[in-house]
Coordinates of N, CA and C in Angstrom, one line a residue:
Chain A
N1 N 93.6 107.6 92.8 CA 93.7 106.5 92.1 C 93.1 105.2 92.5
A2 N 92.7 104.4 91.7 CA 91.7 103.3 92.1 C 93.3 102.3 92.7
G3 N 94.2 102.2 91.7 CA 95.4 101.4 91.7 C 95.0 99.8 90.8
V4 N 94.8 98.9 91.7 CA 94.3 97.6 90.5 C 93.0 97.0 91.1
T5 N 92.5 97.0 90.0 CA 91.3 96.5 90.8 C 90.5 95.1 89.7
Q6 N 89.8 94.6 90.5 CA 89.5 92.9 89.6 C 88.0 93.0 89.6
T7 N 87.6 92.1 88.9 CA 86.3 91.9 88.7 C 86.4 90.4 87.8
P8 N 85.0 89.7 88.4 CA 84.5 90.2 89.6 C 84.9 90.2 90.9
K9 N 84.3 89.8 92.2 CA 85.1 89.3 93.6 C 84.5 88.2 93.8
F10 N 83.7 87.5 93.4 CA 83.3 86.2 93.5 C 82.6 85.6 92.1
R11 N 82.9 84.3 92.4 CA 82.2 83.6 91.1 C 81.9 82.3 91.4
V12 N 80.9 81.5 91.4 CA 81.1 79.9 91.2 C 80.6 79.5 89.9
L13 N 81.5 78.5 89.4 CA 81.3 78.1 88.1 C 80.9 76.2 88.2
K14 N 80.4 76.1 87.1 CA 80.5 74.1 87.2 C 81.2 74.1 86.1
T15 N 81.6 73.1 86.4 CA 82.6 72.0 85.5 C 82.5 72.3 84.6
G16 N 83.3 72.8 83.1 CA 83.3 73.1 82.0 C 82.7 74.1 81.6
Q17 N 82.2 75.0 82.7 CA 82.4 76.4 81.7 C 83.2 77.5 81.9
S18 N 82.7 78.4 81.1 CA 84.1 79.4 81.0 C 83.6 80.8 81.5
M19 N 84.8 81.3 81.9 CA 84.8 82.8 82.3 C 85.6 83.2 82.3
T20 N 85.8 84.9 82.2 CA 87.0 85.7 82.2 C 87.2 86.6 83.4
L21 N 88.4 86.5 83.9 CA 88.6 87.6 85.1 C 89.3 88.7 84.7
L22 N 88.7 90.1 85.0 CA 89.2 91.4 84.9 C 90.1 91.8 85.6
C23 N 90.9 92.3 85.3 CA 92.1 92.8 85.9 C 92.5 94.7 85.3
A24 N 92.5 95.7 85.8 CA 92.8 96.9 85.5 C 93.5 97.7 86.4
Q25 N 94.3 98.3 85.8 CA 95.4 99.2 86.4 C 95.4 100.7 86.0
D26 N 95.5 101.6 86.8 CA 95.3 102.9 86.2 C 96.7 103.7 86.6
M27 N 98.0 103.0 87.0 CA 99.1 103.8 87.3 C 100.1 103.3 86.3
N28 N 99.8 103.2 84.9 CA 100.6 103.1 84.1 C 101.6 102.1 84.0
H29 N 101.4 101.2 84.9 CA 102.2 100.3 85.0 C 102.4 99.8 83.4
E30 N 104.0 99.1 83.2 CA 104.1 97.8 82.2 C 103.6 97.0 82.3
Y31 N 104.2 96.2 83.6 CA 104.0 94.6 83.8 C 103.1 94.5 84.4
M32 N 102.3 93.4 84.1 CA 101.3 93.2 85.1 C 101.0 91.3 85.1
Y33 N 100.5 91.1 86.3 CA 100.6 89.1 86.4 C 99.6 88.9 87.1
W34 N 98.8 87.3 86.8 CA 97.7 86.9 87.5 C 98.5 85.7 88.3
Y35 N 98.3 86.0 89.4 CA 98.4 84.6 90.0 C 97.4 84.0 91.4
R36 N 97.5 82.6 91.2 CA 96.4 81.8 92.5 C 97.0 81.3 93.4
Q37 N 96.4 81.6 94.4 CA 96.5 81.3 96.1 C 96.1 80.6 96.3
D38 N 96.5 79.6 96.7 CA 96.0 78.2 97.3 C 96.4 78.2 99.2
P39 N 95.8 77.6 99.8 CA 96.4 77.4 101.3 C 97.6 76.9 101.3
G40 N 98.6 77.0 102.4 CA 99.9 75.8 102.1 C 101.1 76.4 101.0
M41 N 100.5 77.5 99.9 CA 101.5 76.9 99.3 C 101.9 78.5 98.2
G42 N 101.5 79.0 99.2 CA 101.7 80.8 98.8 C 100.9 81.1 97.2
L43 N 101.5 81.9 97.0 CA 100.9 82.8 95.7 C 101.9 82.1 94.6
R44 N 101.1 81.2 93.6 CA 102.3 81.1 92.2 C 101.6 81.7 91.0
L45 N 102.4 82.1 90.1 CA 102.4 82.8 89.2 C 101.3 82.0 87.6
I46 N 100.9 82.5 87.2 CA 100.1 81.6 86.0 C 100.3 82.2 85.0
H47 N 100.2 83.6 84.5 CA 100.9 83.9 83.5 C 101.1 85.6 83.7
Y48 N 102.1 86.3 82.6 CA 102.2 87.7 83.4 C 103.0 88.5 81.7
S49 N 102.7 89.7 81.8 CA 102.9 90.4 80.6 C 104.0 91.3 80.7
V50 N 104.4 91.8 79.9 CA 105.9 92.8 80.1 C 105.4 94.2 79.2
G51 N 104.3 94.0 78.6 CA 103.9 95.2 78.2 C 102.5 94.7 77.1
E52 N 102.1 95.6 76.6 CA 100.8 95.8 75.8 C 101.0 95.1 74.4
G53 N 100.0 94.0 74.5 CA 100.4 92.6 73.3 C 101.2 91.6 73.6
T54 N 102.1 91.6 75.1 CA 102.8 90.7 74.9 C 102.6 89.8 76.4
T55 N 102.3 88.7 76.3 CA 102.3 87.5 77.6 C 103.2 87.0 77.6
A56 N 103.4 86.0 79.0 CA 104.2 84.9 78.8 C 103.3 83.8 79.9
K57 N 104.3 82.5 80.3 CA 103.8 81.5 80.9 C 104.3 82.0 82.1
G58 N 103.8 81.5 83.3 CA 104.3 81.3 84.2 C 104.4 80.1 84.9
E59 N 104.5 79.6 86.3 CA 104.9 78.6 86.8 C 103.9 77.4 86.4
V60 N 102.3 78.0 86.5 CA 101.1 76.8 86.6 C 100.2 77.6 85.5
P61 N 100.5 77.9 84.0 CA 99.9 78.2 82.9 C 98.6 77.5 82.1
D62 N 98.9 75.9 83.0 CA 97.7 74.9 82.3 C 96.6 75.2 82.6
G63 N 95.6 75.2 81.6 CA 93.7 75.5 81.9 C 93.7 77.0 81.8
Y64 N 94.5 77.9 81.6 CA 94.1 79.2 81.5 C 94.6 80.0 80.3
N65 N 94.1 81.1 79.7 CA 95.2 81.8 78.8 C 94.5 83.1 79.3
V66 N 95.4 84.3 78.6 CA 95.3 85.9 79.1 C 95.6 86.2 77.6
S67 N 95.1 87.4 77.9 CA 95.3 88.8 76.8 C 95.8 90.1 77.4
R68 N 96.5 90.6 76.7 CA 97.0 92.6 77.2 C 96.7 93.2 76.0
L69 N 95.6 93.4 75.4 CA 95.2 94.0 74.4 C 95.3 96.1 74.7
K70 N 95.1 96.3 76.0 CA 95.6 97.5 76.5 C 96.2 98.0 77.7
K71 N 97.2 98.5 77.7 CA 97.7 98.2 78.4 C 97.6 98.6 79.7
Q72 N 96.2 99.1 80.1 CA 95.4 99.4 81.6 C 95.1 97.6 81.9
N73 N 95.1 96.5 81.3 CA 93.9 95.7 81.2 C 94.7 94.4 80.5
F74 N 94.6 93.8 81.8 CA 95.2 91.7 81.7 C 93.9 91.4 81.7
L75 N 93.8 90.4 81.1 CA 92.5 89.6 81.3 C 92.8 87.9 81.4
L76 N 92.4 86.8 82.2 CA 92.5 85.8 82.9 C 91.2 84.8 82.2
G77 N 91.6 84.0 81.2 CA 90.5 83.4 80.6 C 90.7 81.8 81.1
L78 N 89.0 81.3 81.3 CA 88.9 79.5 82.1 C 88.2 79.3 80.9
E79 N 89.0 78.3 79.8 CA 87.9 78.1 78.9 C 87.3 76.7 78.7
S80 N 87.8 76.1 80.0 CA 86.8 74.8 80.5 C 87.0 74.4 81.9
A81 N 86.4 75.3 82.9 CA 86.8 75.3 84.1 C 86.8 74.1 85.2
A82 N 87.7 73.6 85.8 CA 87.8 72.5 86.3 C 88.2 72.4 88.0
P83 N 87.0 71.4 88.8 CA 87.4 71.7 90.2 C 89.0 72.2 90.8
S84 N 89.6 71.8 90.4 CA 91.3 72.3 90.5 C 91.8 74.0 90.4
Q85 N 90.7 74.0 89.4 CA 91.2 76.0 89.4 C 90.5 76.3 90.8
T86 N 89.7 75.9 91.8 CA 89.1 76.6 92.9 C 90.2 77.3 93.4
S87 N 89.9 78.7 93.7 CA 90.8 79.1 94.1 C 90.7 80.5 94.1
V88 N 92.1 81.1 95.0 CA 91.7 82.7 95.0 C 92.8 83.5 93.9
Y89 N 92.4 84.4 93.1 CA 93.5 84.8 92.3 C 93.4 86.5 92.4
F90 N 94.9 86.4 92.1 CA 95.3 87.9 92.3 C 96.0 88.3 90.9
C91 N 95.8 89.4 90.8 CA 96.0 90.6 89.7 C 97.1 91.3 90.2
A92 N 98.2 91.7 89.3 CA 99.2 92.7 90.1 C 99.9 93.1 88.9
S93 N 100.3 94.8 89.4 CA 101.3 95.7 88.3 C 102.5 95.9 88.7
S94 N 103.1 95.8 87.8 CA 104.8 96.7 88.4 C 105.3 97.6 87.5
Y95 N 105.9 98.5 87.9 CA 107.1 99.4 87.1 C 108.3 98.5 87.0
L96 N 108.5 98.2 86.0 CA 109.1 97.0 85.8 C 109.5 96.2 86.8
N97 N 111.0 96.1 87.5 CA 110.9 95.0 88.4 C 110.7 95.7 89.9
Y98 N 110.2 96.8 90.1 CA 110.0 97.1 91.3 C 109.1 96.7 91.8
E99 N 108.3 97.3 93.1 CA 107.7 96.4 93.7 C 106.0 95.9 92.7
Q100 N 105.6 95.0 93.1 CA 104.1 94.7 92.4 C 102.9 95.2 93.4
Y101 N 102.3 95.7 92.6 CA 100.9 96.5 93.6 C 99.7 95.2 93.5
F102 N 99.1 94.7 94.4 CA 98.3 93.4 94.1 C 96.9 94.4 94.4
G103 N 96.0 93.7 93.3 CA 94.3 93.8 93.5 C 93.7 92.8 94.6
P104 N 92.0 93.3 95.0 CA 91.7 92.8 96.1 C 91.7 91.1 96.2
G105 N 91.6 90.6 95.0 CA 91.0 89.1 94.6 C 89.5 88.8 93.9
T106 N 89.9 87.4 93.5 CA 88.6 87.0 93.0 C 88.6 86.2 93.4
R107 N 87.7 85.4 94.1 CA 87.6 83.8 94.8 C 86.2 83.1 93.9
L108 N 87.1 82.3 93.1 CA 86.3 81.4 92.3 C 86.5 80.0 92.4
T109 N 84.8 79.3 92.7 CA 85.0 78.1 93.3 C 84.0 77.4 92.0
V110 N 84.8 76.2 91.7 CA 84.1 75.4 90.3 C 83.5 73.6 91.2
T111 N 82.6 73.9 90.5 CA 81.8 72.8 91.5 C 81.3 71.9 90.3
Chain B
A1 N 117.0 77.6 90.1 CA 115.6 78.2 89.9 C 115.8 78.5 91.4
Q2 N 114.9 79.8 91.5 CA 114.9 80.5 92.8 C 113.6 80.1 93.6
S3 N 114.1 79.9 94.9 CA 112.7 79.4 95.8 C 112.9 80.2 96.6
V4 N 112.3 79.7 97.9 CA 112.1 80.9 98.8 C 110.8 80.0 99.9
T5 N 112.0 79.7 101.1 CA 110.9 79.1 102.1 C 111.0 79.4 103.2
Q6 N 109.9 79.7 103.9 CA 109.7 80.2 105.7 C 108.8 79.4 106.5
L7 N 110.2 79.2 107.5 CA 109.9 78.9 108.5 C 109.1 78.8 109.6
G8 N 108.3 77.7 109.4 CA 106.7 77.9 110.2 C 105.6 78.3 109.4
S9 N 104.6 77.7 109.5 CA 103.1 78.1 108.7 C 102.5 79.0 110.1
H10 N 102.6 79.0 110.8 CA 102.0 79.5 111.9 C 103.1 79.8 112.9
V11 N 103.1 81.1 113.1 CA 103.7 81.7 114.2 C 102.5 82.6 115.1
S12 N 102.4 82.1 116.8 CA 102.1 82.7 117.5 C 102.6 83.3 118.8
V13 N 102.7 85.3 118.4 CA 103.1 86.1 119.9 C 102.1 86.3 120.7
S14 N 102.4 87.0 121.9 CA 101.5 87.7 122.5 C 102.0 89.5 122.7
E15 N 101.3 90.0 122.4 CA 100.8 91.6 122.5 C 102.3 91.5 123.2
G16 N 102.9 92.5 122.8 CA 104.1 93.5 123.2 C 105.2 92.4 123.1
A17 N 105.4 91.3 122.4 CA 106.4 90.6 122.5 C 107.3 91.0 121.1
L18 N 108.6 89.9 120.8 CA 109.2 90.1 119.7 C 108.5 89.2 118.6
V19 N 108.2 89.7 117.6 CA 108.1 89.1 116.2 C 109.3 88.9 115.4
L20 N 109.3 87.6 114.9 CA 110.4 87.0 114.6 C 110.2 86.1 113.4
L21 N 109.9 86.5 111.6 CA 109.3 85.6 111.0 C 110.6 85.2 110.0
R22 N 111.0 84.0 109.6 CA 112.2 83.8 109.0 C 111.8 83.2 107.5
C23 N 112.8 83.8 106.8 CA 113.1 83.5 105.2 C 114.1 83.3 105.0
N24 N 114.0 82.0 104.1 CA 115.5 82.2 103.5 C 115.3 81.9 101.8
Y25 N 115.9 81.9 101.4 CA 115.8 82.1 99.7 C 117.6 81.2 99.2
S26 N 117.1 81.1 97.9 CA 118.0 80.6 97.0 C 117.9 81.7 95.5
S27 N 119.0 81.7 95.4 CA 119.0 82.8 94.1 C 120.5 82.5 93.4
S28 N 120.7 82.7 92.2 CA 122.0 82.5 91.5 C 122.6 84.1 91.1
V29 N 121.8 84.9 91.3 CA 121.8 86.2 91.1 C 121.8 87.2 92.3
P30 N 122.4 88.2 92.4 CA 121.8 88.9 93.7 C 120.5 89.3 93.8
P31 N 119.5 88.9 94.8 CA 118.1 89.4 94.6 C 117.5 90.3 94.8
Y32 N 116.6 90.4 94.4 CA 115.2 91.8 95.2 C 114.8 90.8 96.3
L33 N 114.2 91.2 97.4 CA 113.9 90.5 98.0 C 112.6 91.5 98.8
F34 N 111.4 90.8 98.9 CA 110.2 91.6 99.5 C 109.5 91.0 101.0
W35 N 108.8 92.0 101.6 CA 107.9 90.9 102.6 C 106.4 92.0 102.4
Y36 N 105.5 91.2 101.9 CA 104.3 91.2 102.0 C 103.4 90.5 103.0
V37 N 102.0 92.0 103.5 CA 101.0 91.5 104.6 C 100.0 91.0 103.8
Q38 N 99.3 90.1 104.2 CA 98.2 89.8 103.8 C 96.7 89.5 105.0
Y39 N 96.1 90.7 104.9 CA 95.1 90.7 106.1 C 93.9 90.2 105.3
P40 N 92.9 89.5 106.5 CA 91.8 88.6 105.9 C 91.0 89.4 104.6
N41 N 91.1 88.4 103.6 CA 89.9 88.7 102.6 C 90.3 89.9 101.9
Q42 N 91.6 90.3 101.7 CA 92.4 91.3 101.3 C 93.6 90.7 100.4
G43 N 93.7 91.6 99.8 CA 95.4 92.1 98.9 C 96.0 91.6 99.5
L44 N 97.6 91.3 98.7 CA 98.8 92.2 99.5 C 99.5 93.2 99.3
Q45 N 99.8 93.4 100.5 CA 100.3 94.8 100.9 C 101.5 94.7 100.8
L46 N 102.7 95.6 100.4 CA 104.0 95.4 100.4 C 104.2 96.3 102.1
L47 N 105.3 95.1 102.7 CA 105.4 95.6 103.7 C 106.9 96.5 103.8
L48 N 107.8 96.0 103.0 CA 109.0 96.4 102.7 C 110.0 95.4 102.1
K49 N 111.2 96.0 101.4 CA 111.8 95.3 100.5 C 113.5 96.0 100.6
Y50 N 114.0 95.2 99.7 CA 115.6 95.1 99.8 C 115.9 94.8 98.4
T51 N 116.4 96.1 97.9 CA 117.0 95.9 96.5 C 118.8 96.0 96.7
T52 N 119.4 97.1 96.7 CA 120.6 97.4 97.0 C 121.1 98.1 98.6
G53 N 122.2 98.3 98.3 CA 122.5 99.2 99.3 C 122.3 98.6 101.0
A54 N 121.9 99.5 101.4 CA 121.8 99.3 103.5 C 120.9 97.9 103.3
T55 N 121.8 96.6 104.3 CA 121.1 95.6 104.3 C 120.2 95.3 105.4
L56 N 120.0 96.6 106.4 CA 118.7 96.6 107.0 C 117.8 97.6 106.5
V57 N 116.8 96.9 106.1 CA 115.3 97.8 105.6 C 114.6 97.8 106.5
K58 N 113.9 99.3 106.8 CA 113.0 99.8 107.7 C 111.6 99.7 106.5
G59 N 110.4 99.0 106.8 CA 108.9 99.0 106.6 C 108.2 99.8 106.8
I60 N 106.8 99.7 107.0 CA 105.6 100.0 107.3 C 105.4 99.5 108.8
N61 N 104.4 99.7 109.5 CA 103.6 99.4 110.6 C 104.9 99.1 111.7
G62 N 106.4 99.6 111.5 CA 107.6 99.2 112.5 C 108.3 98.0 112.0
F63 N 107.6 97.4 111.4 CA 108.6 96.1 110.8 C 110.1 96.7 110.0
E64 N 110.5 95.8 110.1 CA 112.3 95.8 109.8 C 112.5 94.3 109.5
A65 N 113.5 94.2 108.6 CA 114.4 92.9 107.8 C 115.5 93.0 107.6
E66 N 116.5 91.9 108.0 CA 117.7 92.1 107.3 C 118.6 91.4 106.7
F67 N 119.0 91.6 105.3 CA 119.4 90.9 104.0 C 120.6 90.7 104.6
K68 N 121.1 88.7 105.1 CA 122.3 88.6 104.9 C 122.6 87.4 103.7
K69 N 123.6 88.0 103.2 CA 124.1 87.0 101.9 C 124.6 85.9 102.2
S70 N 125.2 86.0 103.8 CA 125.9 84.5 103.7 C 124.7 83.6 104.0
E71 N 124.1 83.9 104.6 CA 123.2 83.1 105.4 C 121.9 83.0 104.5
T72 N 121.8 83.7 103.0 CA 120.6 83.8 102.3 C 119.6 83.9 103.0
S73 N 119.5 84.8 104.4 CA 118.2 84.9 104.7 C 117.6 86.7 104.7
F74 N 116.7 86.7 105.2 CA 115.7 87.7 104.7 C 114.6 88.1 106.1
H75 N 115.0 87.9 107.3 CA 114.0 87.7 108.3 C 113.4 89.1 108.8
L76 N 112.3 88.9 108.9 CA 111.1 89.8 109.2 C 111.3 90.1 111.2
T77 N 111.4 91.2 111.2 CA 111.2 91.5 112.5 C 110.3 92.8 113.2
K78 N 109.7 92.8 114.2 CA 109.2 93.6 115.1 C 109.3 93.8 116.4
P79 N 109.9 94.9 117.2 CA 110.3 95.3 118.6 C 109.1 94.4 119.3
S80 N 107.8 94.8 119.0 CA 106.8 94.8 120.1 C 105.2 94.7 118.9
A81 N 105.0 93.1 118.9 CA 103.9 92.7 118.4 C 102.3 93.5 118.9
H82 N 101.4 93.8 117.9 CA 100.2 94.9 118.1 C 99.3 94.1 118.0
M83 N 98.1 93.7 118.0 CA 97.1 93.1 117.9 C 96.5 93.1 116.3
S84 N 97.3 94.2 116.1 CA 96.6 94.7 114.4 C 97.8 93.9 113.3
D85 N 98.9 93.4 113.9 CA 99.6 92.9 112.9 C 99.6 91.4 113.0
A86 N 98.3 90.8 113.5 CA 97.8 89.4 113.4 C 97.4 89.6 111.5
A87 N 97.7 88.6 110.7 CA 98.0 88.7 109.5 C 98.8 87.4 108.7
E88 N 98.7 87.1 107.4 CA 99.1 86.1 107.2 C 100.5 87.1 106.2
Y89 N 101.8 86.5 106.7 CA 103.2 87.5 105.9 C 103.7 86.5 104.8
F90 N 104.1 87.2 103.6 CA 104.4 86.4 102.3 C 106.2 86.9 102.2
C91 N 106.9 86.3 102.3 CA 108.3 86.7 101.5 C 108.4 86.3 100.1
A92 N 109.3 87.0 99.6 CA 109.1 87.1 97.6 C 110.6 87.2 97.7
V93 N 111.2 86.8 96.3 CA 112.2 87.0 95.6 C 112.1 87.1 94.4
S94 N 113.1 88.4 93.8 CA 112.9 88.7 92.5 C 114.2 88.7 91.8
D95 N 114.5 88.0 90.6 CA 115.9 88.0 90.0 C 116.0 89.4 89.4
D96 N 116.9 89.3 88.8 CA 117.3 90.8 88.0 C 116.6 91.5 87.1
W97 N 115.5 90.2 86.4 CA 115.1 90.6 85.4 C 113.5 90.1 85.3
G98 N 112.7 91.5 84.8 CA 111.6 91.1 84.7 C 110.2 91.0 85.5
G99 N 111.0 91.0 87.0 CA 110.0 91.4 87.9 C 109.1 90.5 88.3
K100 N 109.3 89.1 88.0 CA 108.4 87.6 88.1 C 109.1 87.5 89.9
L101 N 107.9 87.8 90.8 CA 108.2 87.0 91.8 C 108.2 85.4 92.5
I102 N 109.2 85.1 93.2 CA 108.8 84.0 93.7 C 108.5 84.2 95.3
F103 N 107.2 83.7 95.6 CA 106.6 83.2 97.1 C 107.0 81.8 97.7
G104 N 107.4 82.4 99.2 CA 107.2 81.6 100.2 C 105.6 81.2 100.6
Q105 N 105.7 79.9 101.0 CA 104.2 79.3 101.6 C 103.6 79.9 102.4
G106 N 104.1 81.4 103.0 CA 103.3 82.3 103.9 C 103.6 81.8 105.5
T107 N 103.4 82.9 106.5 CA 103.4 82.5 107.8 C 102.3 83.5 108.3
E108 N 101.3 82.9 109.0 CA 100.1 83.5 109.3 C 100.6 83.6 111.0
L109 N 100.6 84.6 111.2 CA 100.8 85.6 112.7 C 99.8 85.9 113.6
S110 N 99.6 85.2 114.3 CA 98.6 85.5 116.0 C 99.5 86.0 116.7
V111 N 98.8 87.1 117.5 CA 98.9 87.9 118.3 C 97.9 87.7 119.4
K112 N 98.1 87.3 120.7 CA 97.5 86.9 121.6 C 97.4 87.9 122.6
P113 N 96.1 88.3 123.3 CA 96.5 89.9 124.1 C 97.1 89.5 125.7

């Protein structure tokens, strides 16, 4: 089992560009999450999904969109990147409200 | 609203010394509590969790934590630090629904030889 994988690992964007981060899990988990990690702020929830075809806003959703067309995939989109979105992004999945399993992260820099 | 406070953004101990990382939470319902560890340039890995039952929880790598409802605390301890314990540690709380986690700010643990 690969667990939770994230693509890409690194990315540099210019302000205003768009991109999509892909998260995939092979554990048949219902719940999936996108977080951003910034120094001194822990992890903050961007969006989450409790099942295929459903998404919901987390703590810091502005500037991001998500889609969960397949149970195993959860996509995070930035339509018009801003320097404030420079961060490390983590995807996680869980079976209901048990422990979350995290991917290795995507380091995004917006110049 | 739930919140998590980790006292000390940076803790330094000597190898072989006691490790104590503090976590206090606020929650209006009985919480699920977690400690995660993050090694440099890696994702988060679960150390231990409290859901129900015994309040002293044992995790991986010799860590344990005790849920104290009266103190709203879930401090992480390890009797003897090892160099390989150097990492960032995150405390997190979840309510009874949905699995959303609220994370503390993190505590970076350094271990001196």
